[in-house]
Short mmCIF file of C-alpha atoms in Angstrom, two decimals:
data_model
loop_
_atom_site.label_atom_id
_atom_site.label_comp_id
_atom_site.label_asym_id
_atom_site.label_seq_id
_atom_site.Cartn_x
_atom_site.Cartn_y
_atom_site.Cartn_z
CA MET A 1 159.21 68.79 52.33
CA ALA A 2 155.88 69.49 50.74
CA ASP A 3 153.41 72.08 51.98
CA ILE A 4 150.54 69.76 51.16
CA ALA A 5 150.64 65.98 50.68
CA ILE A 6 147.62 64.30 49.11
CA ILE A 7 147.66 60.64 50.05
CA ASP A 8 147.40 58.38 47.00
CA TYR A 9 146.66 54.76 47.83
CA GLY A 10 145.52 53.85 44.36
CA MET A 11 141.78 54.24 44.79
CA GLY A 12 140.59 56.26 41.86
CA ASN A 13 141.15 59.75 40.75
CA LEU A 14 142.90 62.41 42.80
CA ARG A 15 143.13 64.89 39.98
CA SER A 16 140.12 66.89 41.12
CA VAL A 17 141.48 67.21 44.66
CA HIS A 18 144.92 68.12 43.38
CA GLN A 19 143.52 70.68 40.96
CA ALA A 20 141.41 72.32 43.66
CA PHE A 21 144.45 72.75 45.93
CA ARG A 22 146.54 74.10 43.04
CA THR A 23 143.85 76.69 42.45
CA ILE A 24 143.46 77.88 46.03
CA ALA A 25 147.14 77.59 46.97
CA PRO A 26 149.01 78.47 43.75
CA THR A 27 152.37 78.96 45.44
CA ALA A 28 152.26 75.89 47.69
CA SER A 29 154.25 72.78 46.89
CA ILE A 30 151.75 69.97 46.55
CA VAL A 31 152.52 66.29 46.17
CA VAL A 32 150.25 63.38 45.37
CA THR A 33 152.06 60.55 47.05
CA ASP A 34 152.06 57.00 48.41
CA ASP A 35 155.42 57.49 50.12
CA PRO A 36 155.03 57.24 53.92
CA GLN A 37 158.08 59.46 54.47
CA GLU A 38 156.71 62.19 52.27
CA ILE A 39 153.37 62.05 54.07
CA MET A 40 154.98 62.19 57.50
CA GLN A 41 157.17 65.13 56.50
CA ALA A 42 154.52 67.27 54.79
CA ALA A 43 153.20 70.34 56.58
CA ARG A 44 149.57 69.44 55.82
CA VAL A 45 147.96 66.20 54.78
CA VAL A 46 144.90 65.50 52.67
CA PHE A 47 143.27 62.08 53.00
CA PRO A 48 140.80 61.58 50.14
CA GLY A 49 138.85 58.47 49.35
CA GLN A 50 136.29 57.13 46.98
CA GLY A 51 134.81 53.80 46.08
CA ALA A 52 134.15 51.20 48.74
CA MET A 53 135.69 51.48 52.20
CA PRO A 54 136.90 47.84 52.37
CA ASP A 55 138.91 48.39 49.16
CA CYS A 56 140.31 51.66 50.50
CA ILE A 57 141.43 50.07 53.77
CA ARG A 58 142.96 47.13 51.92
CA GLU A 59 144.94 49.37 49.55
CA LEU A 60 146.09 51.50 52.45
CA GLU A 61 147.42 48.41 54.22
CA THR A 62 148.96 46.93 51.07
CA ARG A 63 150.95 50.09 50.52
CA GLY A 64 152.04 50.24 54.13
CA LEU A 65 150.43 53.62 54.72
CA ARG A 66 148.53 53.00 57.96
CA THR A 67 151.28 54.25 60.22
CA ALA A 68 151.86 57.37 58.15
CA VAL A 69 148.14 58.20 58.14
CA LEU A 70 147.84 57.67 61.89
CA TYR A 71 150.90 59.83 62.48
CA ALA A 72 149.67 62.64 60.25
CA ALA A 73 146.17 62.54 61.76
CA ARG A 74 147.70 62.98 65.21
CA THR A 75 150.30 65.63 64.50
CA LYS A 76 149.51 68.02 61.65
CA PRO A 77 146.65 69.82 59.91
CA PHE A 78 144.81 66.91 58.35
CA ILE A 79 141.66 66.83 56.24
CA GLY A 80 139.73 63.69 55.33
CA ILE A 81 137.33 63.69 52.40
CA CYS A 82 134.44 61.25 51.79
CA ILE A 83 135.80 57.73 52.46
CA GLY A 84 138.73 59.61 54.01
CA LEU A 85 136.24 60.68 56.70
CA GLN A 86 134.64 57.25 57.07
CA MET A 87 137.97 55.45 57.48
CA LEU A 88 138.79 57.52 60.56
CA PHE A 89 136.12 55.66 62.53
CA GLU A 90 136.16 52.28 64.26
CA HIS A 91 133.87 50.23 62.09
CA SER A 92 131.85 50.34 58.87
CA GLU A 93 128.78 48.39 57.89
CA GLU A 94 130.18 48.41 54.39
CA GLY A 95 131.82 45.00 54.24
CA ASP A 96 131.61 44.80 58.06
CA ILE A 97 135.15 46.12 58.31
CA SER A 98 137.32 47.83 60.92
CA GLY A 99 138.46 51.37 60.25
CA LEU A 100 141.52 53.22 61.50
CA SER A 101 139.84 53.91 64.88
CA ILE A 102 141.16 57.45 65.11
CA LEU A 103 137.70 58.62 66.21
CA PRO A 104 135.16 56.61 68.20
CA GLY A 105 132.06 55.69 66.27
CA ARG A 106 130.86 53.72 63.27
CA VAL A 107 129.78 54.07 59.67
CA VAL A 108 126.27 52.99 58.66
CA ARG A 109 124.25 52.81 55.45
CA PHE A 110 121.25 54.95 54.58
CA THR A 111 118.26 52.65 54.90
CA SER A 112 116.32 51.79 51.77
CA ASN A 113 112.78 53.08 51.37
CA LEU A 114 113.65 56.60 52.49
CA CYS A 115 110.99 59.20 51.69
CA ASP A 116 110.83 62.98 51.86
CA ALA A 117 108.04 65.03 53.48
CA GLN A 118 105.92 64.77 50.31
CA ASN A 119 106.36 61.00 50.37
CA ASN A 120 108.67 60.98 47.35
CA LYS A 121 111.19 58.17 47.34
CA LEU A 122 114.74 59.24 48.20
CA LYS A 123 117.47 57.47 46.28
CA VAL A 124 120.66 55.93 47.59
CA PRO A 125 123.44 56.92 46.96
CA HIS A 126 122.68 60.37 48.36
CA MET A 127 123.95 62.22 45.31
CA GLY A 128 123.98 65.92 44.60
CA TRP A 129 124.03 69.29 46.33
CA ASN A 130 122.74 69.39 49.88
CA GLN A 131 122.67 72.07 52.53
CA VAL A 132 125.13 71.95 55.39
CA GLN A 133 124.50 73.25 58.90
CA HIS A 134 127.87 73.92 60.41
CA GLY A 135 129.52 74.86 63.68
CA ASN A 136 132.02 77.65 64.25
CA HIS A 137 135.26 75.85 63.46
CA PRO A 138 137.82 78.04 61.59
CA LEU A 139 137.38 75.94 58.46
CA TRP A 140 133.83 77.29 58.08
CA GLU A 141 134.94 80.89 58.02
CA GLY A 142 133.24 82.85 55.23
CA ILE A 143 130.87 79.96 54.45
CA ASP A 144 127.15 80.62 54.85
CA GLN A 145 124.94 78.48 57.02
CA ASN A 146 123.05 76.09 54.75
CA ALA A 147 125.59 76.50 51.95
CA ARG A 148 125.31 73.61 49.52
CA PHE A 149 128.06 71.07 48.97
CA TYR A 150 128.28 68.16 46.54
CA PHE A 151 127.74 64.73 48.10
CA VAL A 152 127.88 61.23 46.71
CA HIS A 153 127.75 58.43 49.26
CA SER A 154 125.61 55.58 50.58
CA TYR A 155 127.16 55.40 54.06
CA TYR A 156 127.55 58.08 56.71
CA VAL A 157 129.38 58.39 60.03
CA CYS A 158 127.86 58.14 63.50
CA PRO A 159 130.45 59.58 65.89
CA GLN A 160 130.11 58.30 69.43
CA ASP A 161 131.00 61.67 70.83
CA ALA A 162 128.83 64.65 69.80
CA GLN A 163 131.57 67.14 70.64
CA PHE A 164 133.46 66.16 67.49
CA VAL A 165 130.53 66.95 65.18
CA GLN A 166 131.23 70.02 63.06
CA ALA A 167 128.34 69.87 60.58
CA THR A 168 125.19 68.01 59.68
CA SER A 169 123.02 67.71 56.62
CA CYS A 170 119.57 66.11 56.16
CA TYR A 171 118.49 63.13 54.05
CA PRO A 172 115.75 63.25 55.28
CA GLN A 173 116.98 62.79 58.86
CA PRO A 174 120.02 64.75 60.03
CA PHE A 175 123.34 62.97 59.53
CA VAL A 176 126.87 64.03 60.40
CA CYS A 177 128.82 65.39 57.44
CA ALA A 178 131.84 66.95 59.14
CA VAL A 179 133.88 66.17 62.24
CA ALA A 180 136.86 67.83 63.87
CA ARG A 181 139.24 67.11 66.72
CA ASP A 182 142.39 69.11 67.46
CA ASN A 183 144.42 69.16 64.22
CA LEU A 184 142.01 66.92 62.36
CA PHE A 185 139.03 67.85 60.19
CA ALA A 186 137.02 65.62 57.88
CA VAL A 187 134.01 65.98 55.62
CA GLN A 188 131.63 63.61 53.88
CA PHE A 189 131.02 65.86 50.87
CA HIS A 190 133.48 66.74 48.12
CA PRO A 191 134.81 70.28 48.66
CA GLU A 192 136.87 69.92 45.48
CA LYS A 193 133.62 69.60 43.52
CA SER A 194 131.55 72.13 45.47
CA GLN A 195 132.42 75.30 43.61
CA GLY A 196 132.89 78.45 45.72
CA ALA A 197 131.95 77.09 49.16
CA GLY A 198 134.11 74.02 48.65
CA LEU A 199 137.15 75.97 47.54
CA MET A 200 136.67 78.32 50.49
CA LEU A 201 136.75 75.39 52.91
CA LEU A 202 139.97 74.08 51.34
CA LYS A 203 141.48 77.55 51.46
CA ASN A 204 140.59 77.79 55.14
CA PHE A 205 142.28 74.43 55.65
CA VAL A 206 145.47 75.63 53.99
CA ASN A 207 145.51 78.70 56.25
CA TRP A 208 144.46 76.83 59.38
CA VAL A 209 146.70 76.88 62.43
CA PRO A 210 145.21 74.40 64.91
CA VAL A 211 145.50 75.56 68.52
CA MET B 1 117.25 69.11 51.59
CA LEU B 2 118.97 67.61 48.60
CA ALA B 3 118.51 69.76 45.51
CA LYS B 4 117.27 68.43 42.19
CA ARG B 5 120.09 68.81 39.72
CA ILE B 6 120.16 70.57 36.37
CA ILE B 7 122.76 69.10 34.06
CA PRO B 8 123.58 70.69 30.73
CA CYS B 9 124.76 68.11 28.24
CA LEU B 10 127.52 68.84 25.77
CA ASP B 11 127.59 66.48 22.80
CA VAL B 12 131.10 66.78 21.46
CA THR B 13 132.46 65.82 18.07
CA ALA B 14 135.75 66.92 16.48
CA GLY B 15 136.32 69.35 19.34
CA ARG B 16 133.00 71.17 18.98
CA VAL B 17 129.72 71.04 20.88
CA VAL B 18 126.87 70.03 18.59
CA LYS B 19 123.22 69.24 19.03
CA GLY B 20 121.02 67.05 16.88
CA VAL B 21 117.37 66.17 16.54
CA HIS B 22 116.46 62.52 17.08
CA PHE B 23 120.21 61.78 17.21
CA VAL B 24 120.89 63.23 13.71
CA GLU B 25 120.95 66.63 11.91
CA LEU B 26 123.81 68.10 13.92
CA ARG B 27 124.05 71.83 14.55
CA ASP B 28 127.18 73.58 15.86
CA ALA B 29 126.78 75.07 19.34
CA GLY B 30 130.31 76.29 20.07
CA ASP B 31 133.54 75.67 21.93
CA PRO B 32 133.22 73.09 24.74
CA ILE B 33 135.55 74.81 27.20
CA GLU B 34 133.89 78.17 26.78
CA ILE B 35 130.45 76.60 27.14
CA ALA B 36 131.47 74.60 30.21
CA ARG B 37 132.73 77.73 31.93
CA ARG B 38 129.58 79.63 31.08
CA TYR B 39 127.35 76.91 32.49
CA GLU B 40 129.37 76.65 35.68
CA GLU B 41 129.03 80.40 36.18
CA GLN B 42 125.30 80.16 35.63
CA GLY B 43 125.03 77.55 38.37
CA ALA B 44 124.94 74.21 36.55
CA ASP B 45 125.04 71.40 39.12
CA GLU B 46 127.09 69.06 36.95
CA LEU B 47 128.23 68.87 33.36
CA THR B 48 127.94 65.90 31.03
CA PHE B 49 130.15 65.48 27.98
CA LEU B 50 129.23 62.86 25.43
CA ASP B 51 131.78 62.05 22.75
CA ILE B 52 129.28 61.33 20.00
CA THR B 53 131.67 60.10 17.36
CA ALA B 54 134.35 58.51 19.49
CA SER B 55 136.65 58.01 16.53
CA SER B 56 140.26 57.59 17.51
CA ASP B 57 141.32 61.05 16.25
CA ASP B 58 138.56 62.76 18.18
CA ARG B 59 139.44 60.79 21.28
CA GLY B 60 142.64 62.73 21.82
CA ILE B 61 140.79 66.00 21.35
CA LEU B 62 138.19 64.97 23.92
CA PHE B 63 140.86 64.15 26.51
CA ARG B 64 142.43 67.57 26.07
CA ILE B 65 139.03 69.20 26.43
CA ILE B 66 138.28 67.29 29.63
CA GLU B 67 141.69 68.15 31.06
CA GLN B 68 141.18 71.83 30.38
CA VAL B 69 137.64 71.91 31.72
CA ALA B 70 138.69 70.05 34.87
CA GLU B 71 141.33 72.70 35.52
CA GLN B 72 138.76 75.47 35.56
CA VAL B 73 135.45 74.01 36.59
CA PHE B 74 134.82 72.77 40.13
CA ILE B 75 131.59 70.86 39.71
CA PRO B 76 131.24 67.18 38.84
CA LEU B 77 132.01 66.20 35.25
CA THR B 78 130.58 63.13 33.59
CA VAL B 79 132.12 61.90 30.37
CA GLY B 80 130.77 59.22 28.06
CA GLY B 81 131.07 57.86 24.57
CA GLY B 82 133.41 55.18 23.32
CA VAL B 83 134.10 53.64 26.74
CA ARG B 84 134.85 49.99 25.95
CA GLN B 85 137.09 48.70 28.71
CA VAL B 86 138.06 49.39 32.30
CA GLU B 87 141.20 51.03 30.94
CA ASP B 88 139.04 53.66 29.19
CA VAL B 89 137.32 54.41 32.49
CA ARG B 90 140.66 54.88 34.18
CA ASN B 91 141.95 57.16 31.44
CA LEU B 92 138.89 59.38 31.59
CA LEU B 93 139.05 59.61 35.38
CA ASN B 94 142.72 60.50 35.11
CA ALA B 95 141.92 63.18 32.56
CA GLY B 96 139.61 64.82 35.10
CA ALA B 97 136.22 63.14 34.74
CA ASP B 98 134.43 62.46 38.01
CA LYS B 99 132.02 59.98 36.49
CA VAL B 100 132.16 57.89 33.37
CA SER B 101 129.10 56.99 31.38
CA MET B 102 128.69 53.73 29.45
CA ASN B 103 126.00 52.82 27.00
CA THR B 104 126.64 50.45 24.09
CA SER B 105 129.57 48.77 25.82
CA ALA B 106 127.41 48.00 28.88
CA VAL B 107 125.00 46.10 26.63
CA LEU B 108 127.75 44.27 24.75
CA ASN B 109 129.58 43.44 27.96
CA PRO B 110 127.58 43.98 31.18
CA GLN B 111 130.54 42.67 33.17
CA LEU B 112 132.34 45.89 32.25
CA VAL B 113 129.94 47.80 34.51
CA ALA B 114 130.63 45.43 37.38
CA ASP B 115 134.39 45.52 36.81
CA ALA B 116 134.55 49.31 36.56
CA ALA B 117 132.33 49.79 39.62
CA GLY B 118 134.37 47.22 41.52
CA ARG B 119 137.59 48.99 40.66
CA TYR B 120 136.61 52.67 40.95
CA GLY B 121 133.37 52.62 42.91
CA SER B 122 129.74 52.92 41.89
CA GLN B 123 129.82 56.67 42.52
CA CYS B 124 131.68 57.19 39.26
CA ILE B 125 129.78 54.75 37.04
CA VAL B 126 126.82 56.08 35.08
CA VAL B 127 124.92 53.81 32.74
CA ALA B 128 123.30 55.69 29.89
CA ILE B 129 120.25 54.11 28.33
CA ASP B 130 118.79 55.16 24.98
CA ALA B 131 115.14 54.15 25.09
CA LYS B 132 112.60 53.92 22.31
CA GLN B 133 108.95 53.20 22.78
CA ILE B 134 107.94 50.00 21.04
CA GLN B 135 104.38 49.76 22.32
CA PRO B 136 102.32 51.67 24.88
CA GLY B 137 104.04 51.37 28.24
CA ARG B 138 106.96 49.42 26.82
CA TRP B 139 110.39 50.74 25.84
CA GLU B 140 113.38 49.02 24.31
CA VAL B 141 117.10 49.70 24.84
CA PHE B 142 118.95 50.86 21.71
CA THR B 143 122.71 51.05 21.24
CA HIS B 144 125.25 52.43 18.78
CA GLY B 145 123.93 55.97 19.03
CA GLY B 146 120.35 54.80 18.72
CA ARG B 147 120.89 52.77 15.56
CA ARG B 148 120.64 49.24 16.89
CA ALA B 149 117.79 47.53 18.74
CA THR B 150 118.78 45.16 21.52
CA GLY B 151 115.54 43.44 22.43
CA LEU B 152 116.12 44.50 26.05
CA GLY B 153 113.30 46.08 28.06
CA VAL B 154 114.38 49.40 29.56
CA VAL B 155 113.08 48.88 33.11
CA GLU B 156 114.62 45.41 33.40
CA TRP B 157 117.89 46.63 31.95
CA ALA B 158 118.10 49.59 34.33
CA LYS B 159 117.50 47.30 37.29
CA LYS B 160 120.18 44.93 36.09
CA MET B 161 122.66 47.79 35.78
CA GLN B 162 121.85 48.86 39.33
CA VAL B 163 122.59 45.35 40.57
CA LEU B 164 125.90 45.26 38.66
CA GLY B 165 127.04 48.48 40.32
CA ALA B 166 125.86 51.50 38.34
CA GLY B 167 125.67 54.54 40.62
CA GLU B 168 123.22 56.40 38.45
CA ILE B 169 121.13 55.96 35.30
CA LEU B 170 121.04 58.53 32.51
CA LEU B 171 117.82 57.79 30.64
CA THR B 172 117.33 59.32 27.20
CA SER B 173 114.12 59.06 25.25
CA MET B 174 115.10 58.67 21.60
CA ASP B 175 111.56 59.55 20.58
CA ARG B 176 111.85 62.89 22.33
CA ASP B 177 115.54 63.74 21.85
CA GLY B 178 115.89 67.23 20.39
CA SER B 179 112.12 67.43 19.82
CA LYS B 180 111.54 70.03 22.56
CA ILE B 181 108.11 68.61 23.33
CA GLY B 182 109.04 67.49 26.83
CA TYR B 183 110.48 64.40 28.50
CA ASP B 184 108.72 61.08 28.05
CA LEU B 185 107.28 61.28 31.56
CA GLN B 186 105.74 57.83 31.51
CA LEU B 187 109.12 56.36 30.65
CA VAL B 188 110.90 58.38 33.34
CA ARG B 189 108.33 57.42 35.96
CA SER B 190 108.45 53.72 35.08
CA VAL B 191 112.21 53.56 35.40
CA THR B 192 112.75 55.82 38.42
CA ASP B 193 110.13 53.96 40.46
CA ALA B 194 111.92 50.70 39.76
CA LEU B 195 115.31 52.00 40.97
CA GLU B 196 117.08 52.71 44.25
CA ILE B 197 119.78 54.74 42.49
CA PRO B 198 119.29 58.25 41.09
CA LEU B 199 117.88 58.79 37.63
CA ILE B 200 118.67 61.62 35.21
CA ALA B 201 115.90 62.35 32.72
CA SER B 202 117.02 63.28 29.22
CA GLY B 203 115.57 63.88 25.80
CA GLY B 204 112.91 66.40 24.86
CA ALA B 205 113.23 69.38 27.22
CA GLY B 206 112.08 72.47 25.30
CA THR B 207 110.65 74.71 28.00
CA LEU B 208 111.33 75.36 31.66
CA GLN B 209 108.02 73.73 32.50
CA HIS B 210 109.37 70.52 30.95
CA LEU B 211 112.18 70.54 33.52
CA VAL B 212 109.61 70.96 36.29
CA ASP B 213 107.49 68.15 34.86
CA GLY B 214 110.51 65.85 34.64
CA VAL B 215 110.98 66.21 38.39
CA LYS B 216 107.42 66.56 39.62
CA LEU B 217 105.58 64.22 37.29
CA GLY B 218 108.42 62.01 36.10
CA GLY B 219 110.08 61.70 39.50
CA ALA B 220 113.58 62.30 38.12
CA ASP B 221 116.41 63.15 40.51
CA ALA B 222 118.11 65.30 37.89
CA VAL B 223 117.17 66.76 34.54
CA LEU B 224 119.50 66.95 31.60
CA ALA B 225 119.03 69.38 28.74
CA ALA B 226 121.03 70.68 25.82
CA SER B 227 119.09 72.60 23.18
CA ILE B 228 117.37 75.05 25.51
CA PHE B 229 120.68 76.14 27.01
CA HIS B 230 123.06 75.94 24.06
CA PHE B 231 121.24 78.34 21.83
CA GLY B 232 120.62 80.95 24.51
CA GLU B 233 116.89 80.47 25.01
CA TYR B 234 117.32 80.15 28.75
CA THR B 235 120.16 80.39 31.21
CA ILE B 236 120.65 77.75 33.88
CA GLN B 237 119.84 80.43 36.43
CA GLN B 238 116.48 81.16 34.80
CA ALA B 239 115.70 77.47 34.77
CA LYS B 240 116.51 77.16 38.46
CA GLN B 241 114.50 80.20 39.43
CA TYR B 242 111.52 78.86 37.56
CA MET B 243 111.86 75.46 39.21
CA ALA B 244 112.18 77.09 42.62
CA GLN B 245 108.97 79.06 41.97
CA GLN B 246 107.26 75.76 41.23
CA GLY B 247 108.31 74.47 44.63
CA ILE B 248 111.27 72.36 43.56
CA GLU B 249 114.36 72.35 45.76
CA VAL B 250 117.26 73.65 43.67
CA ARG B 251 120.70 75.10 44.33
CA LEU B 252 120.41 78.83 43.64
#
């Protein structure tokens, strides 16, 4: 039984995520796996995702991983990253597709023609280091308010229930970039690519004992 | 708010970082892994590696470099040079690249951009464009390390790459590359205004003010530089502090 299982459903590169966990938890046993049993047995589960959400959902289904993901998200420390956050919700505008419906809410696209306060055009995808305003969840321990994390995404989540919101960022309007409920935590940015603050968040996840 | 990014660029050949002027006259700048670590410590927002020879021998060396850097550096890594098929994209991502940059191969086979973006997502597909001014206000796309003209207009080409699924454009002015006289701001402005996706300005940065101009006057979302960082003229931190003083949002 692994300490940490990183769910691999064939969408892109998990090396960065794996490497980050190896660095912050050098003695933990870490598996990158598409085996439902291994996911259900692991102590902690990491649900990454990149690319387009419809492809991610399709690959998840093809590999028969839906049940394992739902089980892990309900029962053990679980962290979703990027599309791994978006898939937790009910619906995405991207491909007009249903998500896993673990959390109520939907995923929408940044509108085109965004501008900042100086009337400069803001590009989509939202790509780069942005400041994060966070709540007081244990995963934020030791991380400054307005710490910067690395984002790359064109869609963002709109949770139906504000009590699950654990952080926001601005582009230019505030959008939700982290949610939490019970044993589950998920972020829009890439902690594995966010240097010190990102590694701190992952370390807090590895040490996290949900109450 | 979102910070403007500073991206040091490491041109790699035969396992060494080099820097040329106008794409030739290469000068040794050191060991890529050591340099990558130094730039991360100094606060680089991303790193770009360009395999500038892409011969088959060097290819293996590049993969080992990327693997080692990815083990130690927790910021996004872009790797380009010699990417000819979707398989090459996959191999670079597996070696630890977060984004893969295509240039010549995108011109020879635009479908490659669509296929790679379709398979791995636009977020990891960068299209690099080498641009040369051919008349006032008009730039042409060049390939093969700047040696071959394509007849393609740069603005039209960049827009086409956006449609096919590029997540970002890395725009290099061949006229300015290594010249240290500043980015071609007119070029940067023309392309960035035509795009929805982010643009990285490259080619010509010689002072910290050039970086500021690239953002403020050119409208770039990120600025890429090599010479001014490789040979110790400025640290990334100095560049960021200067940009911050000029009112640019940066990650300090």
